[in-house]
Short mmCIF file of C-alpha atoms and ligand atoms in Angstrom, two decimals:
data_model
loop_
_atom_site.label_atom_id
_atom_site.label_comp_id
_atom_site.label_asym_id
_atom_site.label_seq_id
_atom_site.Cartn_x
_atom_site.Cartn_y
_atom_site.Cartn_z
CA MET E 1 -23.27 -20.22 17.81
CA SER E 2 -21.01 -22.53 15.74
CA ASN E 3 -17.17 -22.81 15.96
CA GLN E 4 -17.16 -21.33 12.44
CA GLU E 5 -18.88 -18.43 13.71
CA LYS E 6 -16.53 -18.10 16.49
CA THR E 7 -13.37 -17.70 14.10
CA LEU E 8 -11.99 -14.49 13.12
CA PHE E 9 -9.99 -14.01 10.39
CA CYS E 10 -6.53 -11.66 10.56
CA GLY E 11 -4.44 -10.40 7.95
CA ILE E 12 -1.53 -9.12 8.80
CA ASP E 13 0.92 -7.19 6.39
CA ILE E 14 4.21 -6.59 7.50
CA GLY E 15 5.89 -4.20 5.16
CA SER E 16 9.43 -2.21 4.48
CA SER E 17 7.69 0.80 6.28
CA ALA E 18 4.57 0.07 7.59
CA THR E 19 2.62 -2.96 9.58
CA LYS E 20 -1.22 -3.17 8.88
CA MET E 21 -3.53 -5.55 10.18
CA VAL E 22 -7.29 -6.10 8.78
CA ILE E 23 -9.86 -8.39 10.89
CA LEU E 24 -12.96 -10.26 8.76
CA ASN E 25 -15.65 -12.42 10.05
CA ASP E 26 -16.32 -15.60 8.08
CA GLN E 27 -18.67 -13.13 5.42
CA LYS E 28 -15.65 -11.17 4.37
CA GLU E 29 -16.69 -8.02 6.45
CA ILE E 30 -14.22 -5.65 7.82
CA LEU E 31 -14.53 -5.48 11.36
CA ASP E 32 -11.22 -3.19 12.00
CA VAL E 33 -7.98 -2.19 10.51
CA GLU E 34 -5.12 -0.54 12.03
CA VAL E 35 -1.38 0.53 10.71
CA ILE E 36 1.39 1.60 12.30
CA PRO E 37 4.23 3.62 10.32
CA GLN E 38 6.92 0.92 11.49
CA GLY E 39 7.93 -1.92 9.33
CA VAL E 40 10.00 -5.03 9.49
CA GLY E 41 12.04 -5.86 12.47
CA GLY E 42 9.74 -3.94 15.20
CA ARG E 43 7.04 -4.95 17.73
CA ALA E 44 4.61 -3.34 15.81
CA THR E 45 2.29 -6.56 15.35
CA ASP E 46 2.14 -7.03 18.83
CA ILE E 47 1.14 -3.53 19.53
CA ILE E 48 -1.83 -3.51 16.48
CA PHE E 49 -3.16 -6.48 18.11
CA GLN E 50 -3.33 -4.61 21.36
CA ARG E 51 -4.86 -1.42 19.92
CA ILE E 52 -7.34 -3.74 18.11
CA LEU E 53 -8.20 -5.65 20.91
CA GLN E 54 -8.60 -2.82 23.31
CA ARG E 55 -11.36 -1.43 20.58
CA ASN E 56 -12.92 -4.77 20.55
CA PRO E 57 -12.62 -6.55 23.77
CA SER E 58 -15.16 -9.41 22.43
CA PHE E 59 -12.74 -10.68 20.35
CA VAL E 60 -10.82 -12.75 22.84
CA HIS E 61 -13.48 -15.08 23.03
CA TYR E 62 -12.78 -15.63 19.19
CA LYS E 63 -10.13 -17.99 17.58
CA MET E 64 -8.23 -15.54 15.06
CA LEU E 65 -6.52 -17.77 12.30
CA ARG E 66 -3.76 -15.33 11.17
CA VAL E 67 -1.88 -15.27 7.81
CA ALA E 68 1.07 -13.39 7.36
CA THR E 69 2.26 -11.52 3.98
CA GLY E 70 4.36 -8.53 3.42
CA TYR E 71 8.66 -8.20 3.18
CA GLY E 72 8.52 -8.93 7.11
CA ARG E 73 6.23 -12.28 6.82
CA LEU E 74 8.83 -14.73 8.15
CA GLN E 75 9.47 -12.73 10.95
CA CYS E 76 5.88 -13.63 12.19
CA ASP E 77 5.70 -17.10 13.72
CA ASP E 78 2.18 -16.50 15.42
CA VAL E 79 0.42 -17.42 12.23
CA CYS E 80 -1.17 -20.13 10.78
CA PHE E 81 0.84 -19.59 7.39
CA GLN E 82 2.63 -16.88 5.24
CA ARG E 83 1.94 -15.68 1.79
CA SER E 84 3.85 -13.30 -0.72
CA GLU E 85 3.10 -9.65 -0.96
CA ILE E 86 2.19 -10.24 -4.75
CA THR E 87 -0.66 -13.06 -4.28
CA CYS E 88 -2.31 -11.21 -1.18
CA HIS E 89 -2.66 -7.64 -2.66
CA ALA E 90 -3.97 -9.70 -6.06
CA LYS E 91 -6.89 -11.20 -3.75
CA GLY E 92 -7.08 -8.18 -1.87
CA VAL E 93 -7.73 -5.80 -5.03
CA ILE E 94 -9.53 -8.36 -6.72
CA HIS E 95 -12.45 -8.87 -3.83
CA LEU E 96 -12.30 -5.08 -3.91
CA ILE E 97 -12.80 -4.46 -7.50
CA PRO E 98 -12.90 -7.42 -9.33
CA GLU E 99 -12.37 -6.11 -12.83
CA ALA E 100 -8.60 -4.63 -11.96
CA ARG E 101 -6.22 -6.34 -14.37
CA THR E 102 -3.02 -4.17 -13.72
CA ILE E 103 -2.14 -2.91 -10.06
CA ILE E 104 0.17 -0.69 -9.18
CA ASP E 105 1.39 -0.84 -5.74
CA ILE E 106 3.63 1.58 -4.09
CA GLY E 107 5.25 0.93 -0.72
CA GLY E 108 7.54 2.44 1.38
CA GLN E 109 10.69 1.03 -0.16
CA ASP E 110 9.32 -0.79 -3.63
CA ALA E 111 7.05 -0.22 -6.07
CA LYS E 112 5.19 -3.63 -8.16
CA VAL E 113 3.22 -4.23 -11.17
CA ILE E 114 1.16 -7.21 -11.10
CA GLN E 115 -0.88 -8.12 -14.32
CA LEU E 116 -3.92 -10.14 -13.68
CA SER E 117 -6.24 -12.51 -15.92
CA ALA E 118 -9.85 -12.27 -16.94
CA LYS E 119 -9.83 -14.89 -13.72
CA GLY E 120 -7.87 -12.66 -11.04
CA ASN E 121 -4.86 -14.86 -11.78
CA ILE E 122 -1.83 -13.50 -11.40
CA GLU E 123 0.18 -13.21 -15.16
CA ALA E 124 3.13 -11.48 -14.53
CA PHE E 125 4.60 -8.84 -12.12
CA VAL E 126 7.80 -6.49 -11.86
CA MET E 127 9.15 -4.82 -9.21
CA ASN E 128 11.54 -2.05 -8.57
CA ASP E 129 13.33 -2.32 -5.41
CA LYS E 130 16.52 -1.86 -5.78
CA CYS E 131 16.22 2.38 -5.79
CA SER E 132 14.21 4.41 -3.49
CA ALA E 133 13.26 7.17 -6.35
CA GLY E 134 9.79 6.07 -7.43
CA THR E 135 8.90 4.95 -4.09
CA GLY E 136 7.12 6.14 -0.79
CA ARG E 137 10.55 6.53 0.86
CA PHE E 138 11.43 9.36 -2.04
CA LEU E 139 8.03 11.31 -1.08
CA ASP E 140 9.32 10.68 2.83
CA VAL E 141 12.63 12.45 2.43
CA MET E 142 11.11 15.44 0.57
CA SER E 143 7.98 16.35 2.45
CA GLN E 144 10.66 16.46 5.38
CA VAL E 145 12.63 18.76 3.17
CA LEU E 146 9.98 20.90 2.66
CA CYS E 147 8.66 20.62 6.43
CA LEU E 148 5.31 18.89 5.61
CA ASP E 149 3.37 16.19 6.60
CA ILE E 150 3.29 12.94 4.07
CA THR E 151 -0.43 13.25 4.63
CA GLN E 152 -0.27 16.85 3.26
CA MET E 153 1.32 16.76 -0.18
CA GLY E 154 -1.46 15.67 -2.04
CA ASP E 155 -3.63 18.60 -0.83
CA ALA E 156 -0.62 21.12 -1.52
CA ASP E 157 -0.18 19.51 -5.13
CA ALA E 158 -3.81 20.42 -5.82
CA LYS E 159 -2.76 23.97 -5.59
CA ALA E 160 0.14 24.00 -7.96
CA ASP E 161 -0.05 26.33 -10.93
CA LYS E 162 2.97 24.92 -12.56
CA VAL E 163 5.29 22.04 -12.53
CA ILE E 164 8.78 22.95 -11.29
CA PRO E 165 10.83 19.57 -12.55
CA ILE E 166 13.23 17.37 -10.87
CA SER E 167 15.76 16.24 -13.79
CA SER E 168 17.42 13.74 -11.01
CA THR E 169 16.58 9.83 -10.71
CA CYS E 170 18.75 9.59 -7.70
CA THR E 171 17.20 10.75 -4.13
CA VAL E 172 20.10 12.39 -2.88
CA PHE E 173 20.57 14.50 -5.96
CA ALA E 174 16.87 14.98 -6.11
CA GLU E 175 16.87 16.41 -2.61
CA SER E 176 19.60 18.83 -3.56
CA GLU E 177 17.36 20.07 -6.39
CA VAL E 178 14.58 20.51 -3.98
CA ILE E 179 16.73 22.80 -1.81
CA SER E 180 18.11 24.87 -4.69
CA SER E 181 14.28 25.48 -5.69
CA LEU E 182 13.17 26.49 -2.43
CA SER E 183 16.63 29.02 -2.23
CA HIS E 184 15.50 29.98 -5.51
CA ALA E 185 11.86 31.40 -3.90
CA GLU E 186 9.42 28.67 -5.97
CA LYS E 187 6.61 28.02 -4.44
CA PRO E 188 6.66 24.80 -2.23
CA GLU E 189 3.33 23.36 -4.03
CA ASN E 190 4.85 23.89 -7.55
CA ILE E 191 8.12 21.98 -6.34
CA ILE E 192 5.80 19.27 -4.94
CA ALA E 193 4.01 18.88 -8.28
CA GLY E 194 7.67 18.38 -9.75
CA ILE E 195 7.92 15.67 -6.87
CA HIS E 196 5.12 13.85 -7.96
CA ALA E 197 6.00 13.87 -11.49
CA SER E 198 9.31 12.75 -10.99
CA VAL E 199 7.67 9.81 -8.84
CA ALA E 200 4.71 9.24 -11.45
CA ALA E 201 7.87 8.99 -14.20
CA LYS E 202 9.53 6.44 -12.65
CA VAL E 203 6.57 4.29 -11.73
CA ALA E 204 5.20 4.52 -15.42
CA SER E 205 8.30 3.06 -16.82
CA LEU E 206 8.39 0.05 -14.60
CA ALA E 207 4.57 -0.22 -15.65
CA LYS E 208 5.31 0.14 -19.11
CA ARG E 209 7.91 -3.08 -18.67
CA THR E 210 4.36 -4.95 -18.94
CA THR E 211 1.12 -5.00 -20.97
CA ILE E 212 -0.96 -2.35 -18.93
CA LYS E 213 -4.46 -3.41 -19.05
CA GLU E 214 -7.71 -1.79 -17.60
CA GLN E 215 -8.93 -1.51 -15.08
CA VAL E 216 -5.68 -0.02 -13.56
CA VAL E 217 -5.57 0.04 -9.56
CA LEU E 218 -3.25 2.00 -7.49
CA THR E 219 -2.25 0.52 -3.79
CA GLY E 220 0.05 0.99 -1.18
CA GLY E 221 0.16 3.41 1.16
CA VAL E 222 1.31 6.25 -1.56
CA ALA E 223 -2.11 5.70 -2.73
CA GLN E 224 -3.64 7.93 -0.41
CA ASN E 225 -1.48 10.75 -2.22
CA GLN E 226 -4.06 12.21 -4.28
CA GLY E 227 -1.21 13.91 -6.21
CA ILE E 228 0.66 10.61 -7.12
CA LEU E 229 -3.00 9.20 -8.49
CA ARG E 230 -3.31 12.50 -10.67
CA ALA E 231 0.08 12.79 -11.72
CA LEU E 232 0.36 8.78 -12.51
CA SER E 233 -3.07 8.72 -14.59
CA GLN E 234 -1.22 11.39 -16.86
CA GLU E 235 1.75 9.81 -17.29
CA LEU E 236 0.04 6.71 -18.34
CA ASN E 237 -2.66 8.66 -20.05
CA ARG E 238 -5.65 6.43 -18.50
CA PRO E 239 -8.09 6.57 -15.56
CA ILE E 240 -6.65 4.39 -12.51
CA LEU E 241 -9.02 3.29 -9.70
CA LEU E 242 -8.76 3.62 -6.05
CA PRO E 243 -9.40 0.75 -3.70
CA PRO E 244 -11.18 2.09 -0.12
CA MET E 245 -8.36 1.98 2.38
CA PRO E 246 -5.51 1.27 -0.37
CA GLN E 247 -2.96 0.66 2.11
CA PHE E 248 -4.71 -2.53 3.46
CA THR E 249 -5.14 -4.36 0.22
CA GLY E 250 -2.28 -7.16 1.42
CA ALA E 251 -3.60 -7.33 4.80
CA LEU E 252 -7.05 -7.65 3.20
CA GLY E 253 -6.17 -10.08 0.85
CA ALA E 254 -3.87 -12.42 3.60
CA ALA E 255 -7.19 -12.21 5.80
CA ILE E 256 -9.28 -13.81 2.83
CA TYR E 257 -6.60 -16.62 2.29
CA ALA E 258 -7.53 -17.14 5.76
CA ILE E 259 -10.76 -17.53 5.37
CA GLU E 260 -10.40 -19.72 2.40
CA SER E 261 -8.22 -22.20 4.18
CA VAL E 262 -11.09 -23.24 6.59
CA LYS E 263 -13.24 -23.47 3.75
CA ALA E 264 -10.96 -25.48 1.55
P1 ADP A 301 5.40 -1.43 3.01
O1 ADP A 301 4.30 -2.13 2.89
O2 ADP A 301 6.35 -1.17 1.73
O3 ADP A 301 5.58 -0.86 4.12
P2 ADP A 301 3.36 0.85 2.63
O4 ADP A 301 2.31 0.32 1.48
O5 ADP A 301 2.60 0.97 3.83
O6 ADP A 301 4.35 0.17 2.29
O7 ADP A 301 3.34 2.39 2.44
C1 ADP A 301 4.05 3.09 3.23
C2 ADP A 301 4.40 4.60 2.56
O8 ADP A 301 2.97 5.03 2.38
C3 ADP A 301 5.11 5.57 3.53
O9 ADP A 301 6.59 5.34 2.89
C4 ADP A 301 4.62 6.59 3.16
O10 ADP A 301 5.12 7.35 2.26
C5 ADP A 301 3.23 6.84 2.48
N1 ADP A 301 2.22 6.94 3.47
C6 ADP A 301 1.69 6.32 4.54
N2 ADP A 301 0.27 7.01 4.85
C7 ADP A 301 0.28 7.85 3.88
C8 ADP A 301 -0.85 9.37 3.65
N3 ADP A 301 -1.76 9.43 4.66
N4 ADP A 301 -0.68 9.77 2.32
C9 ADP A 301 0.38 10.06 1.86
N5 ADP A 301 1.29 8.95 1.71
C10 ADP A 301 1.28 7.98 2.93
#
């Protein structure tokens, strides 16, 4: 085995709400992934790494080239280099869906829209990180009010027979509206459809600050919620593609940068 074959490539995405890791071999094949719902400031990277080593004991024999991205990337000093989340999301998405031209990433505390050229270069991006409406945080708060796990929101949305609209854009006031709807015995699934419509409207208005070009791809932890995918597709009036493992595209992009750093 050559030295090159004995290297593995690790992308670490330390977000505001979750830490993600992707391990690739030099053929860009995904060997393992892990996520912990704990973001910047904790010990999530060490815990994830231990879990991956427990599942793959042979990895200790490999050199591991690590690249960090995400909001908390600078807290990670045991890496070769850091890359911004915008460049890493673009890299990861283009690898999975080469025809992507617009990436909408909805994370724990921000939403971003990235425009790509036909060659996959970043042409523009806009970001909302000032307000939790239109982010995972808004959905996390609402799922707690509804006593539902965040992973159940998409399935509940699919059962809605009407949408109970939410008029407040502020998370605190929107929470009061949801509590009021529950007290009026509205069906939780219809309230959830309204919550998703509210997030979709907020994210769509961010996306409309750019020129939306197809194919549009949705990434981030929130992309796992089928209700958001449906509501956003309706709001933008166009199809939206979902990559496999949409929460990992930033970590995947970082791992690809690690590979490219040795092949450059
Ligand atoms: P960040 O990079 O900002 O930390 P992520 O892209 O990892 O954020 O997304 C975190 C958000 O994803 C959480 O706020 C949570 O609402 C949402 N999320 C995580 N897992 C799921 C899931 N299985 N279904 C729906 N939403 C999820």
